[in-house]
Amino acid sequence: MHELLRMGDLAALVGIVDDGGFAESARRKGVSASTLSRSVTRLEEQLQVTLLRRTTRSIEITPEGAAVLVEAREILDRSETLQDIATIGQKPAGLLRVNAPVPYVLHVLAPHLPQFRLAYPDIQLSIDMTDSLVDLIGSHADVAIRLGRLPDSQMLYRPLGRTAWKLVASPSYLDLHGWPETPADLEQLEQVRFAIPEHINTLRFMNYDSPVYVPAALTAGNGEAVRQLVLNGLGIARFSDFMIAEDLSAGRLVELFPNQLDADPLDISALYLTRASGLRRLSVFLDWLGSISGG
């Protein structure tokens, strides 16, 4: 090999694979697809191997390309870490991509983000909201906030605390349909249900052998939509406590049968890749998350 591989060419290869093709990667980077194609061609000529097989609609990485991709990621990660080390003494800066469930962004992150911006004005946060588990590489996220048990993986994570479940309804709904005195009385009411995950709709109580069945009023596919429907008097539902803490405090919702729900609290965790673990902007963001989440 008569010349060093260019960092830009390696970054181009990684981006093409992560984005699923030349066109999408070019769109994300704001360059032409031909520019990315030249980068891959240059790598292939230098390494004397075929990295990608290209068709009109897709790309396929070769075994040699997969091996090069692993090393390319490592080189790029080390380069970014070295750049981070070189700026020690300066304020953390740069783009940090965050993926989190919609309710967590709205009820935990958003109210506290002004203080983070004041403390770290040079960190540019890009927040993507989704309630489903995502692949950090495929979603271009540096850190993902997740609720519940974590799947087995090679990702690093930091515990951020736990959130308990609460069963709630609006006072106006209960005034109209009756205030239940025992969990069994819930069968006379209606429930606003989550489309996914289905298990949230199951209501188990201490000292009850089987779940209490509550007829469905309607179903919504988003936790925030379920909350709005309950606020508007369409039924009862159970939520993570951070979602409805302000509603309870303001009296917009009331809790039914406190401390009687038989449901384990959800763990709150921040997941991140090994490649990002050396970035100071990630480190200060994780510390801040712990401070606002109690973790």
XYZ file of C-alpha atoms in Angstrom:
295
model
C 0.000 0.000 0.000
C 1.720 3.172 -1.210
C -0.502 5.724 0.447
C -2.460 5.990 3.657
C -6.167 5.365 3.605
C -8.138 8.579 3.819
C -10.307 9.091 6.872
C -13.008 10.568 4.650
C -13.084 7.438 2.503
C -13.416 5.210 5.556
C -16.198 7.427 6.884
C -17.924 7.205 3.518
C -17.868 3.398 3.597
C -19.277 3.277 7.122
C -21.999 5.771 6.254
C -23.062 3.923 3.105
C -23.448 0.651 4.992
C -25.233 2.232 7.968
C -27.592 4.209 5.744
C -28.345 1.254 3.499
C -27.132 2.737 0.258
C -25.358 5.516 -1.614
C -28.396 7.724 -2.203
C -29.559 7.854 1.418
C -26.035 8.341 2.749
C -25.418 11.127 0.251
C -28.647 12.822 1.331
C -27.703 12.646 5.003
C -24.194 13.969 4.393
C -25.232 16.629 1.913
C -22.912 15.374 -0.828
C -23.453 13.682 -4.176
C -23.709 9.921 -4.540
C -20.878 10.076 -7.071
C -18.599 11.580 -4.409
C -19.275 8.617 -2.121
C -18.815 6.226 -5.011
C -15.369 7.671 -5.716
C -14.433 7.191 -2.062
C -15.362 3.500 -2.169
C -13.600 3.008 -5.496
C -10.468 4.617 -4.078
C -10.539 2.272 -1.071
C -11.068 -0.761 -3.282
C -8.143 0.216 -5.476
C -5.857 0.795 -2.510
C -6.830 -2.421 -0.741
C -7.186 -4.390 -3.985
C -10.464 -5.995 -2.881
C -14.134 -5.523 -3.693
C -15.878 -3.958 -0.701
C -19.430 -3.502 -1.964
C -21.492 -5.162 -4.672
C -23.859 -2.583 -6.076
C -27.190 -3.068 -7.783
C -29.707 -0.506 -8.973
C -31.686 -0.792 -5.737
C -29.362 -2.039 -3.021
C -25.839 -2.734 -1.898
C -24.323 -5.929 -0.569
C -21.157 -5.899 1.492
C -18.605 -8.572 0.629
C -16.835 -10.676 3.289
C -13.715 -8.577 2.671
C -15.815 -5.438 2.970
C -17.276 -6.599 6.281
C -13.769 -7.116 7.677
C -12.658 -3.693 6.475
C -15.827 -2.145 7.933
C -14.963 -3.399 11.421
C -11.500 -1.851 11.212
C -12.845 1.348 9.677
C -15.218 1.847 12.595
C -12.371 1.292 15.036
C -10.121 3.777 13.253
C -12.837 6.417 13.130
C -13.720 5.867 16.769
C -10.097 6.222 17.844
C -9.746 9.351 15.752
C -12.765 10.950 17.401
C -11.526 9.960 20.849
C -8.101 11.457 20.104
C -9.756 14.671 18.989
C -11.724 14.676 22.222
C -8.558 14.201 24.274
C -6.863 17.002 22.368
C -9.575 19.415 23.458
C -9.344 18.648 27.195
C -9.677 21.925 29.027
C -12.206 23.187 26.518
C -15.939 22.896 26.967
C -17.560 19.704 25.610
C -18.808 20.378 22.106
C -20.201 18.738 19.015
C -23.258 16.820 17.865
C -24.848 14.287 20.222
C -27.674 12.172 18.809
C -30.246 10.975 21.338
C -33.050 8.469 20.865
C -35.754 8.234 23.536
C -39.423 7.295 24.031
C -41.865 10.100 23.300
C -43.212 10.372 26.894
C -39.696 10.502 28.369
C -38.720 13.335 26.048
C -41.882 15.313 26.763
C -42.085 14.816 30.519
C -38.457 14.385 31.643
C -36.021 15.739 29.073
C -37.885 18.752 27.702
C -38.589 20.471 31.046
C -34.897 20.268 32.014
C -33.219 20.890 28.660
C -32.889 24.666 29.189
C -30.533 24.049 32.124
C -28.468 21.637 30.028
C -28.217 24.180 27.235
C -27.042 26.830 29.698
C -24.378 24.504 31.078
C -23.221 23.120 27.706
C -24.117 25.575 24.944
C -21.593 24.044 22.525
C -23.220 20.588 22.566
C -25.731 20.246 19.750
C -28.448 17.778 20.711
C -30.407 15.961 18.026
C -33.355 14.163 19.630
C -35.262 11.430 17.819
C -38.399 10.144 19.523
C -39.606 6.565 19.180
C -41.294 4.145 21.562
C -39.666 1.076 19.991
C -36.208 -0.368 20.611
C -33.831 0.797 17.909
C -30.459 -0.255 16.611
C -28.085 2.514 17.653
C -25.984 2.192 14.515
C -28.923 2.009 12.147
C -30.684 4.930 13.823
C -27.504 7.047 13.949
C -27.920 7.486 17.697
C -25.071 7.977 20.158
C -27.254 7.207 23.162
C -30.709 5.664 23.568
C -32.914 5.940 26.639
C -34.959 2.834 27.258
C -37.601 1.735 29.758
C -37.821 -1.821 31.033
C -35.553 -4.846 30.981
C -32.640 -4.510 28.591
C -31.944 -7.163 25.960
C -28.631 -8.968 26.056
C -26.191 -7.009 23.923
C -22.666 -5.665 23.715
C -23.840 -2.135 24.349
C -22.823 -0.264 27.462
C -25.512 1.196 29.673
C -25.996 3.446 32.669
C -28.929 2.968 35.075
C -30.999 6.139 35.438
C -33.467 4.980 38.071
C -36.839 3.273 38.100
C -40.386 4.383 37.397
C -43.438 2.934 39.157
C -46.836 2.261 37.622
C -49.957 4.189 38.599
C -53.574 3.564 37.636
C -55.393 6.847 37.016
C -58.574 8.453 35.731
C -59.946 11.962 35.442
C -62.215 13.133 38.278
C -64.908 14.061 35.739
C -64.933 10.516 34.360
C -65.294 9.021 37.828
C -67.986 11.521 38.787
C -69.968 10.397 35.748
C -69.339 6.644 35.903
C -68.755 6.021 39.598
C -65.768 5.975 41.943
C -64.631 2.367 42.480
C -64.283 1.210 46.077
C -62.459 -2.036 45.307
C -60.409 -3.192 42.302
C -63.286 -5.482 41.327
C -65.449 -2.376 40.805
C -63.209 -1.428 37.867
C -65.119 -3.945 35.768
C -67.968 -1.392 35.676
C -65.697 1.213 34.053
C -63.832 1.354 30.733
C -60.135 1.308 29.912
C -58.134 3.283 27.381
C -55.716 0.691 26.070
C -52.222 0.756 24.621
C -51.874 -0.901 21.224
C -48.327 -1.949 22.201
C -47.096 -3.337 24.419
C -50.249 -5.250 25.232
C -49.140 -6.235 28.742
C -49.577 -2.631 29.971
C -53.340 -3.146 29.721
C -53.322 -6.070 32.175
C -54.336 -4.914 35.656
C -53.172 -7.117 38.508
C -53.644 -6.204 42.142
C -52.173 -7.326 45.421
C -54.189 -10.144 47.044
C -56.036 -10.865 43.788
C -55.379 -14.235 42.167
C -56.236 -13.125 38.636
C -56.230 -9.860 36.672
C -59.202 -7.536 36.837
C -60.790 -7.253 33.422
C -61.867 -3.759 32.388
C -63.785 -3.363 29.107
C -61.952 -1.372 26.442
C -63.211 2.084 25.552
C -60.680 2.490 22.740
C -57.066 1.752 21.868
C -54.236 4.127 20.928
C -50.799 3.375 19.560
C -48.919 6.089 21.415
C -48.505 6.573 25.164
C -49.042 10.306 24.943
C -52.241 9.764 22.981
C -53.502 7.408 25.700
C -52.730 10.073 28.318
C -54.693 12.734 26.424
C -57.669 10.419 26.029
C -57.695 9.672 29.752
C -57.393 13.378 30.555
C -60.450 13.956 28.385
C -62.542 11.496 30.371
C -62.609 8.470 28.116
C -61.561 5.859 30.676
C -58.872 4.617 33.031
C -55.302 3.584 32.212
C -52.013 2.866 33.921
C -48.896 4.901 33.236
C -45.312 5.252 34.320
C -45.400 7.764 37.151
C -43.224 10.354 35.376
C -45.864 10.643 32.657
C -48.656 11.763 34.935
C -46.886 13.271 37.973
C -47.859 16.836 37.044
C -51.413 15.782 36.168
C -51.824 14.222 39.613
C -50.330 17.248 41.336
C -52.653 19.597 39.446
C -55.706 17.426 40.084
C -56.318 16.708 36.415
C -56.013 13.001 37.233
C -56.480 10.972 40.394
C -54.747 7.730 41.318
C -56.866 4.649 41.873
C -55.831 2.145 44.558
C -52.377 3.539 45.390
C -49.741 0.901 46.165
C -52.116 -1.917 45.283
C -51.087 -2.503 41.658
C -49.081 -5.695 41.272
C -46.617 -4.460 38.630
C -42.842 -4.254 38.885
C -41.346 -0.781 38.367
C -39.597 -0.189 35.054
C -35.869 0.345 34.908
C -34.742 3.477 33.065
C -31.413 3.070 31.283
C -29.191 4.948 28.872
C -27.576 2.682 26.276
C -24.553 3.664 24.236
C -21.949 2.069 22.034
C -18.376 1.363 23.045
C -17.231 3.643 20.241
C -18.903 6.617 21.931
C -17.764 5.892 25.477
C -14.735 8.180 25.243
C -16.607 11.270 24.147
C -16.811 13.945 26.806
C -20.039 15.315 25.403
C -21.600 11.901 25.978
C -20.112 11.682 29.471
C -21.518 15.010 30.629
C -24.893 14.207 29.054
C -25.071 10.889 30.919
C -24.133 12.609 34.178
C -26.862 15.152 33.586
C -29.417 12.443 32.802
C -28.579 10.784 36.092
C -29.095 14.052 37.958
C -32.590 14.645 36.556
C -33.687 11.003 36.672
C -32.453 10.140 40.130
C -29.982 7.587 38.775
